[in-house]
């Protein structure tokens, strides 16, 4: 299976850094029928956590967030790569970006029996160049 590299929209929200907050927010999107390709959550400051969402459908996500009263950022862009799991899959992506002299600001990856997924964030001003470097 060839890697599928695509441009994706993402949003983020900040929540209190306490038990149950991720569940509370994710449940709202589940109830709205919003499919998420990726989520990443991490501490973002004093007693806060940031949750990044990569929805399959950005418009449906934004509408669901508004209806549920979840304050999210404006739409931003990232690169999402899926493919057959193999040794060095992420290294291949990072090498293409390094060869193009582009810095990865953040990334998150996982694998399963069905393949791997990798989301890559670059500076907004580098996004078009990164997309070209990866063939997206």
PDB file of C-alpha atoms in Angstrom, residues 8-123:
ATOM      1  CA  UNK A   8      -6.031  18.176   6.850  1.00  0.00           C
ATOM      2  CA  UNK A   9      -7.745  20.836   8.885  1.00  0.00           C
ATOM      3  CA  UNK A  10      -7.383  20.803  12.629  1.00  0.00           C
ATOM      4  CA  UNK A  11      -8.738  22.726  15.580  1.00  0.00           C
ATOM      5  CA  UNK A  12      -7.787  22.868  19.220  1.00  0.00           C
ATOM      6  CA  UNK A  13      -9.381  23.694  22.524  1.00  0.00           C
ATOM      7  CA  UNK A  14      -8.057  24.215  26.017  1.00  0.00           C
ATOM      8  CA  UNK A  15      -9.640  22.491  28.981  1.00  0.00           C
ATOM      9  CA  UNK A  16      -8.886  22.333  32.698  1.00  0.00           C
ATOM     10  CA  UNK A  17      -6.137  19.799  33.396  1.00  0.00           C
ATOM     11  CA  UNK A  18      -8.257  17.476  35.504  1.00  0.00           C
ATOM     12  CA  UNK A  19      -9.793  14.005  35.259  1.00  0.00           C
ATOM     13  CA  UNK A  20     -12.771  13.659  32.929  1.00  0.00           C
ATOM     14  CA  UNK A  21     -12.280  16.777  30.802  1.00  0.00           C
ATOM     15  CA  UNK A  22     -11.101  14.879  27.730  1.00  0.00           C
ATOM     16  CA  UNK A  23     -13.974  12.444  28.091  1.00  0.00           C
ATOM     17  CA  UNK A  24     -16.484  15.279  28.449  1.00  0.00           C
ATOM     18  CA  UNK A  25     -15.343  17.028  25.274  1.00  0.00           C
ATOM     19  CA  UNK A  26     -14.913  13.878  23.183  1.00  0.00           C
ATOM     20  CA  UNK A  27     -18.355  12.642  24.205  1.00  0.00           C
ATOM     21  CA  UNK A  28     -19.918  15.772  22.699  1.00  0.00           C
ATOM     22  CA  UNK A  29     -18.348  15.036  19.321  1.00  0.00           C
ATOM     23  CA  UNK A  30     -19.333  11.376  19.559  1.00  0.00           C
ATOM     24  CA  UNK A  31     -22.950  12.353  20.224  1.00  0.00           C
ATOM     25  CA  UNK A  32     -22.831  14.678  17.187  1.00  0.00           C
ATOM     26  CA  UNK A  33     -21.548  11.833  14.995  1.00  0.00           C
ATOM     27  CA  UNK A  34     -18.248  13.578  14.223  1.00  0.00           C
ATOM     28  CA  UNK A  35     -15.490  11.208  13.106  1.00  0.00           C
ATOM     29  CA  UNK A  36     -12.020  12.195  14.276  1.00  0.00           C
ATOM     30  CA  UNK A  37      -8.960  11.074  12.323  1.00  0.00           C
ATOM     31  CA  UNK A  38      -6.617  12.084  15.121  1.00  0.00           C
ATOM     32  CA  UNK A  39      -6.580  13.661  18.559  1.00  0.00           C
ATOM     33  CA  UNK A  40      -3.557  14.804  20.503  1.00  0.00           C
ATOM     34  CA  UNK A  41      -3.750  16.099  24.067  1.00  0.00           C
ATOM     35  CA  UNK A  42      -1.015  17.559  26.236  1.00  0.00           C
ATOM     36  CA  UNK A  43      -0.450  20.011  29.106  1.00  0.00           C
ATOM     37  CA  UNK A  44      -0.422  23.600  27.876  1.00  0.00           C
ATOM     38  CA  UNK A  45       0.129  25.715  30.941  1.00  0.00           C
ATOM     39  CA  UNK A  46      -0.930  26.278  34.503  1.00  0.00           C
ATOM     40  CA  UNK A  47      -3.675  23.720  35.105  1.00  0.00           C
ATOM     41  CA  UNK A  48      -4.660  23.641  31.409  1.00  0.00           C
ATOM     42  CA  UNK A  49      -4.484  21.004  28.703  1.00  0.00           C
ATOM     43  CA  UNK A  50      -4.762  21.457  24.956  1.00  0.00           C
ATOM     44  CA  UNK A  51      -6.641  18.987  22.788  1.00  0.00           C
ATOM     45  CA  UNK A  52      -5.969  19.020  19.042  1.00  0.00           C
ATOM     46  CA  UNK A  53      -8.682  17.536  16.830  1.00  0.00           C
ATOM     47  CA  UNK A  54      -8.306  16.418  13.209  1.00  0.00           C
ATOM     48  CA  UNK A  55     -11.855  15.808  12.022  1.00  0.00           C
ATOM     49  CA  UNK A  56     -12.779  13.894   8.907  1.00  0.00           C
ATOM     50  CA  UNK A  57     -15.172  16.747   8.059  1.00  0.00           C
ATOM     51  CA  UNK A  58     -14.067  20.188   9.309  1.00  0.00           C
ATOM     52  CA  UNK A  59     -17.420  21.874   8.665  1.00  0.00           C
ATOM     53  CA  UNK A  60     -19.347  19.203  10.586  1.00  0.00           C
ATOM     54  CA  UNK A  61     -16.817  19.472  13.418  1.00  0.00           C
ATOM     55  CA  UNK A  62     -17.094  23.269  13.647  1.00  0.00           C
ATOM     56  CA  UNK A  63     -20.893  23.069  13.644  1.00  0.00           C
ATOM     57  CA  UNK A  64     -20.880  20.375  16.349  1.00  0.00           C
ATOM     58  CA  UNK A  65     -18.443  22.394  18.486  1.00  0.00           C
ATOM     59  CA  UNK A  66     -20.660  25.465  18.272  1.00  0.00           C
ATOM     60  CA  UNK A  67     -23.818  23.484  19.075  1.00  0.00           C
ATOM     61  CA  UNK A  68     -22.102  21.754  22.024  1.00  0.00           C
ATOM     62  CA  UNK A  69     -20.661  24.998  23.399  1.00  0.00           C
ATOM     63  CA  UNK A  70     -17.052  23.843  22.931  1.00  0.00           C
ATOM     64  CA  UNK A  71     -14.810  26.800  22.112  1.00  0.00           C
ATOM     65  CA  UNK A  72     -12.286  25.801  19.473  1.00  0.00           C
ATOM     66  CA  UNK A  73      -9.578  27.650  17.592  1.00  0.00           C
ATOM     67  CA  UNK A  74      -9.940  28.845  14.060  1.00  0.00           C
ATOM     68  CA  UNK A  75      -9.275  26.193  11.430  1.00  0.00           C
ATOM     69  CA  UNK A  76      -5.584  25.417  10.989  1.00  0.00           C
ATOM     70  CA  UNK A  77      -3.712  23.003   8.715  1.00  0.00           C
ATOM     71  CA  UNK A  78      -1.496  19.972   9.194  1.00  0.00           C
ATOM     72  CA  UNK A  79      -0.324  17.026   7.113  1.00  0.00           C
ATOM     73  CA  UNK A  80      -1.717  13.553   7.692  1.00  0.00           C
ATOM     74  CA  UNK A  81       0.076  10.475   6.413  1.00  0.00           C
ATOM     75  CA  UNK A  82      -1.293   6.928   6.417  1.00  0.00           C
ATOM     76  CA  UNK A  83       0.328   3.809   5.011  1.00  0.00           C
ATOM     77  CA  UNK A  84       1.494   0.274   5.521  1.00  0.00           C
ATOM     78  CA  UNK A  85       3.377  -0.090   8.783  1.00  0.00           C
ATOM     79  CA  UNK A  86       7.079  -0.612   8.261  1.00  0.00           C
ATOM     80  CA  UNK A  87      10.348   0.140   9.980  1.00  0.00           C
ATOM     81  CA  UNK A  88      11.318   3.767   9.358  1.00  0.00           C
ATOM     82  CA  UNK A  89       7.996   5.020   7.984  1.00  0.00           C
ATOM     83  CA  UNK A  90       8.124   8.212  10.055  1.00  0.00           C
ATOM     84  CA  UNK A  91      11.836   8.630   9.339  1.00  0.00           C
ATOM     85  CA  UNK A  92      11.054   8.707   5.603  1.00  0.00           C
ATOM     86  CA  UNK A  93       8.606  11.577   6.089  1.00  0.00           C
ATOM     87  CA  UNK A  94      10.974  13.525   8.340  1.00  0.00           C
ATOM     88  CA  UNK A  95      13.812  13.045   5.826  1.00  0.00           C
ATOM     89  CA  UNK A  96      11.750  14.547   2.980  1.00  0.00           C
ATOM     90  CA  UNK A  97      11.009  17.577   5.143  1.00  0.00           C
ATOM     91  CA  UNK A  98      14.623  17.878   6.287  1.00  0.00           C
ATOM     92  CA  UNK A  99      15.839  17.662   2.678  1.00  0.00           C
ATOM     93  CA  UNK A 100      13.480  20.561   1.894  1.00  0.00           C
ATOM     94  CA  UNK A 101      14.997  22.428   4.883  1.00  0.00           C
ATOM     95  CA  UNK A 102      11.652  22.481   6.704  1.00  0.00           C
ATOM     96  CA  UNK A 103      11.337  22.148  10.460  1.00  0.00           C
ATOM     97  CA  UNK A 104       8.742  19.870  12.048  1.00  0.00           C
ATOM     98  CA  UNK A 105       7.158  21.738  14.946  1.00  0.00           C
ATOM     99  CA  UNK A 106       5.272  18.714  16.278  1.00  0.00           C
ATOM    100  CA  UNK A 107       4.278  15.222  15.224  1.00  0.00           C
ATOM    101  CA  UNK A 108       2.278  12.308  16.526  1.00  0.00           C
ATOM    102  CA  UNK A 109       2.221   8.778  15.135  1.00  0.00           C
ATOM    103  CA  UNK A 110       0.866   5.339  15.870  1.00  0.00           C
ATOM    104  CA  UNK A 111       0.676   1.967  14.178  1.00  0.00           C
ATOM    105  CA  UNK A 112      -1.595  -1.051  14.184  1.00  0.00           C
ATOM    106  CA  UNK A 113      -2.066  -4.255  12.239  1.00  0.00           C
ATOM    107  CA  UNK A 114      -3.766  -2.139   9.550  1.00  0.00           C
ATOM    108  CA  UNK A 115      -0.934   0.367   9.085  1.00  0.00           C
ATOM    109  CA  UNK A 116       0.476   3.573  10.503  1.00  0.00           C
ATOM    110  CA  UNK A 117      -0.778   7.123  10.865  1.00  0.00           C
ATOM    111  CA  UNK A 118       1.340  10.229  11.307  1.00  0.00           C
ATOM    112  CA  UNK A 119       0.263  13.826  11.737  1.00  0.00           C
ATOM    113  CA  UNK A 120       2.861  16.546  11.187  1.00  0.00           C
ATOM    114  CA  UNK A 121       2.646  20.207  12.114  1.00  0.00           C
ATOM    115  CA  UNK A 122       4.910  22.852  10.566  1.00  0.00           C
ATOM    116  CA  UNK A 123       4.877  26.628  10.838  1.00  0.00           C
TER     117      UNK A 123
END
